[in-house]
């Protein structure tokens, strides 16, 4: 598993309050999408929270020229949500697209908020995930804005090797903000 933070937090929820855990986990529904499908369309409101069970999804926005700007990838065990839209219930400025056939479990925003109101342990679960999400987002922003292309590649190699093993070069170069040719050259000489 590439990421087990959500699993760890769910296990903590189970230990803190088994009734809350049972009601929360029982509210999830299973689903799947095929490669190329849009899970959360841009400019639509995101009203579900997903946890990836298998496959890969990407989150992206469009630049002024219409090209994609990839903001993140989600793998098995990852939380997947157009977060700003989920919280504000305004149309999403980003989309979520499946890049490898994907299975997931999901829960509605309404149910998330109801259970967070009903159980302090569920509210804590969400707060802790939000804290982790923020820290990861902050670290990602720093490395994408301040590292050279080679430093970005080395960071991915060290911290997220599954990105190099599982992502198409086109997707990875877009995320890193470098040309495919540059990424190929860096990989060749590293």
Short mmCIF file of C-alpha atoms in Angstrom, two decimals:
data_model
loop_
_atom_site.label_atom_id
_atom_site.label_comp_id
_atom_site.label_asym_id
_atom_site.label_seq_id
_atom_site.Cartn_x
_atom_site.Cartn_y
_atom_site.Cartn_z
CA UNK A 1 0.00 0.00 0.00
CA UNK A 2 1.43 3.36 -1.02
CA UNK A 3 -0.33 5.25 1.76
CA UNK A 4 -1.80 3.91 4.96
CA UNK A 5 -2.65 7.18 6.74
CA UNK A 6 -6.40 6.79 6.19
CA UNK A 7 -6.25 3.16 7.38
CA UNK A 8 -4.31 4.20 10.49
CA UNK A 9 -6.83 6.94 11.27
CA UNK A 10 -9.76 4.56 10.73
CA UNK A 11 -8.15 2.08 13.11
CA UNK A 12 -7.76 4.86 15.70
CA UNK A 13 -11.43 5.73 15.21
CA UNK A 14 -12.37 2.09 15.79
CA UNK A 15 -10.31 1.98 19.00
CA UNK A 16 -11.75 5.27 20.31
CA UNK A 17 -15.40 4.57 19.59
CA UNK A 18 -16.45 1.29 18.02
CA UNK A 19 -20.07 2.38 17.60
CA UNK A 20 -18.99 5.53 15.74
CA UNK A 21 -16.60 3.47 13.61
CA UNK A 22 -19.30 0.93 12.74
CA UNK A 23 -21.82 3.59 11.77
CA UNK A 24 -19.21 5.55 9.83
CA UNK A 25 -17.75 2.58 7.95
CA UNK A 26 -21.26 1.24 7.31
CA UNK A 27 -22.17 4.47 5.51
CA UNK A 28 -19.56 3.92 2.78
CA UNK A 29 -20.61 2.67 -0.64
CA UNK A 30 -18.40 0.85 -3.14
CA UNK A 31 -17.85 2.06 -6.67
CA UNK A 32 -15.51 1.91 -9.62
CA UNK A 33 -14.38 3.93 -12.62
CA UNK A 34 -12.45 3.07 -15.74
CA UNK A 35 -9.32 4.76 -17.03
CA UNK A 36 -10.22 8.09 -18.62
CA UNK A 37 -13.47 8.62 -16.70
CA UNK A 38 -14.05 11.83 -14.77
CA UNK A 39 -15.01 11.11 -11.17
CA UNK A 40 -15.51 14.74 -10.15
CA UNK A 41 -16.14 17.13 -13.05
CA UNK A 42 -14.70 20.62 -13.02
CA UNK A 43 -17.26 23.31 -12.15
CA UNK A 44 -19.55 20.77 -10.44
CA UNK A 45 -19.95 20.56 -6.68
CA UNK A 46 -18.10 17.71 -4.99
CA UNK A 47 -20.52 16.07 -2.55
CA UNK A 48 -18.68 12.79 -1.90
CA UNK A 49 -15.47 11.80 -0.18
CA UNK A 50 -13.64 8.84 -1.72
CA UNK A 51 -11.00 6.42 -0.48
CA UNK A 52 -9.11 4.68 -3.27
CA UNK A 53 -9.09 0.89 -2.97
CA UNK A 54 -7.14 0.23 -6.20
CA UNK A 55 -6.00 2.18 -9.23
CA UNK A 56 -4.83 5.77 -9.64
CA UNK A 57 -6.63 9.10 -9.97
CA UNK A 58 -5.31 12.57 -10.67
CA UNK A 59 -6.56 15.95 -9.56
CA UNK A 60 -6.06 18.79 -11.99
CA UNK A 61 -7.01 22.30 -12.99
CA UNK A 62 -6.84 24.04 -16.33
CA UNK A 63 -4.33 26.75 -17.14
CA UNK A 64 -5.39 29.81 -19.15
CA UNK A 65 -4.20 28.11 -22.36
CA UNK A 66 -6.47 25.14 -21.63
CA UNK A 67 -3.69 22.72 -20.70
CA UNK A 68 -3.86 20.62 -17.54
CA UNK A 69 -2.07 21.53 -14.35
CA UNK A 70 -1.95 18.36 -12.23
CA UNK A 71 -2.14 19.09 -8.52
CA UNK A 72 -1.95 15.56 -7.08
CA UNK A 73 -2.30 11.83 -7.59
CA UNK A 74 -4.19 9.38 -5.41
CA UNK A 75 -3.28 5.73 -5.01
CA UNK A 76 -4.58 2.82 -2.94
CA UNK A 77 -5.41 3.97 0.57
CA UNK A 78 -5.52 7.66 -0.30
CA UNK A 79 -8.32 10.06 0.45
CA UNK A 80 -9.67 11.50 -2.79
CA UNK A 81 -11.80 14.64 -2.80
CA UNK A 82 -12.05 18.06 -4.46
CA UNK A 83 -11.54 19.46 -1.00
CA UNK A 84 -12.45 23.15 -1.41
CA UNK A 85 -15.68 22.25 -3.21
CA UNK A 86 -16.50 19.53 -0.67
CA UNK A 87 -16.19 21.99 2.22
CA UNK A 88 -17.76 25.10 0.65
CA UNK A 89 -20.28 23.29 -1.57
CA UNK A 90 -19.35 25.63 -4.40
CA UNK A 91 -18.45 24.43 -7.91
CA UNK A 92 -15.04 22.77 -8.02
CA UNK A 93 -12.10 24.55 -9.62
CA UNK A 94 -10.45 21.17 -10.09
CA UNK A 95 -11.46 17.86 -11.58
CA UNK A 96 -10.65 14.30 -10.65
CA UNK A 97 -9.88 11.92 -13.51
CA UNK A 98 -9.09 8.21 -13.37
CA UNK A 99 -5.74 7.31 -14.97
CA UNK A 100 -5.76 3.60 -14.03
CA UNK A 101 -8.97 1.59 -13.51
CA UNK A 102 -10.06 2.43 -10.00
CA UNK A 103 -12.15 0.93 -7.24
CA UNK A 104 -13.13 3.07 -4.30
CA UNK A 105 -15.41 3.44 -1.34
CA UNK A 106 -17.24 6.73 -0.87
CA UNK A 107 -19.44 8.54 1.57
CA UNK A 108 -21.68 11.55 1.07
CA UNK A 109 -20.75 14.93 2.49
CA UNK A 110 -24.11 15.05 4.26
CA UNK A 111 -23.39 11.78 6.06
CA UNK A 112 -19.84 12.92 6.94
CA UNK A 113 -21.16 16.04 8.60
CA UNK A 114 -24.02 14.24 10.35
CA UNK A 115 -21.69 11.64 11.82
CA UNK A 116 -19.13 14.29 12.78
CA UNK A 117 -21.90 16.11 14.68
CA UNK A 118 -23.08 12.91 16.32
CA UNK A 119 -19.68 11.47 17.28
CA UNK A 120 -16.71 13.44 18.56
CA UNK A 121 -14.43 10.59 17.43
CA UNK A 122 -15.58 11.04 13.81
CA UNK A 123 -15.04 14.80 14.06
CA UNK A 124 -11.51 14.10 15.37
CA UNK A 125 -10.92 11.66 12.48
CA UNK A 126 -11.71 14.40 9.96
CA UNK A 127 -9.70 17.06 11.80
CA UNK A 128 -6.63 14.82 11.91
CA UNK A 129 -6.96 13.98 8.20
CA UNK A 130 -7.30 17.69 7.41
CA UNK A 131 -4.14 18.45 9.38
CA UNK A 132 -2.21 15.78 7.48
CA UNK A 133 -3.67 16.98 4.16
CA UNK A 134 -2.54 20.53 4.93
CA UNK A 135 1.00 19.49 5.90
CA UNK A 136 1.37 17.37 2.76
CA UNK A 137 -0.01 20.19 0.62
CA UNK A 138 2.41 22.67 2.17
CA UNK A 139 5.39 20.36 1.59
CA UNK A 140 4.28 19.71 -2.01
CA UNK A 141 3.97 23.44 -2.70
CA UNK A 142 7.49 24.07 -1.37
CA UNK A 143 9.18 21.36 -3.40
CA UNK A 144 7.31 22.22 -6.60
CA UNK A 145 8.09 25.92 -6.34
CA UNK A 146 11.61 25.92 -4.98
CA UNK A 147 13.38 22.84 -6.39
CA UNK A 148 15.12 22.57 -9.74
CA UNK A 149 13.89 19.89 -12.16
CA UNK A 150 16.63 17.49 -11.03
CA UNK A 151 15.89 18.18 -7.35
CA UNK A 152 12.18 17.51 -7.97
CA UNK A 153 13.02 14.18 -9.60
CA UNK A 154 15.36 13.21 -6.74
CA UNK A 155 12.70 14.16 -4.20
CA UNK A 156 10.14 11.97 -5.96
CA UNK A 157 12.71 9.16 -6.22
CA UNK A 158 13.39 9.32 -2.47
CA UNK A 159 9.99 10.21 -1.01
CA UNK A 160 7.48 8.84 -3.54
CA UNK A 161 9.13 6.10 -5.62
CA UNK A 162 5.72 4.64 -6.48
CA UNK A 163 5.14 7.78 -8.60
CA UNK A 164 8.06 6.76 -10.83
CA UNK A 165 6.94 3.12 -10.96
CA UNK A 166 3.24 3.67 -11.66
CA UNK A 167 2.65 7.01 -13.35
CA UNK A 168 2.90 7.65 -17.08
CA UNK A 169 5.80 9.98 -17.84
CA UNK A 170 3.40 12.52 -19.40
CA UNK A 171 1.42 12.77 -16.14
CA UNK A 172 4.51 12.94 -13.93
CA UNK A 173 6.19 15.64 -16.02
CA UNK A 174 2.98 17.70 -15.95
CA UNK A 175 2.81 17.41 -12.16
CA UNK A 176 6.47 18.40 -11.79
CA UNK A 177 6.02 21.33 -14.19
CA UNK A 178 8.78 20.16 -16.53
CA UNK A 179 8.82 18.97 -20.14
CA UNK A 180 8.72 15.24 -20.86
CA UNK A 181 12.06 15.51 -22.64
CA UNK A 182 13.62 17.08 -19.55
CA UNK A 183 12.24 14.32 -17.34
CA UNK A 184 13.57 11.67 -19.76
CA UNK A 185 17.02 13.27 -19.71
CA UNK A 186 17.06 13.48 -15.90
CA UNK A 187 15.96 9.83 -15.57
CA UNK A 188 18.58 8.72 -18.09
CA UNK A 189 21.46 10.41 -16.26
CA UNK A 190 20.37 9.72 -12.68
#
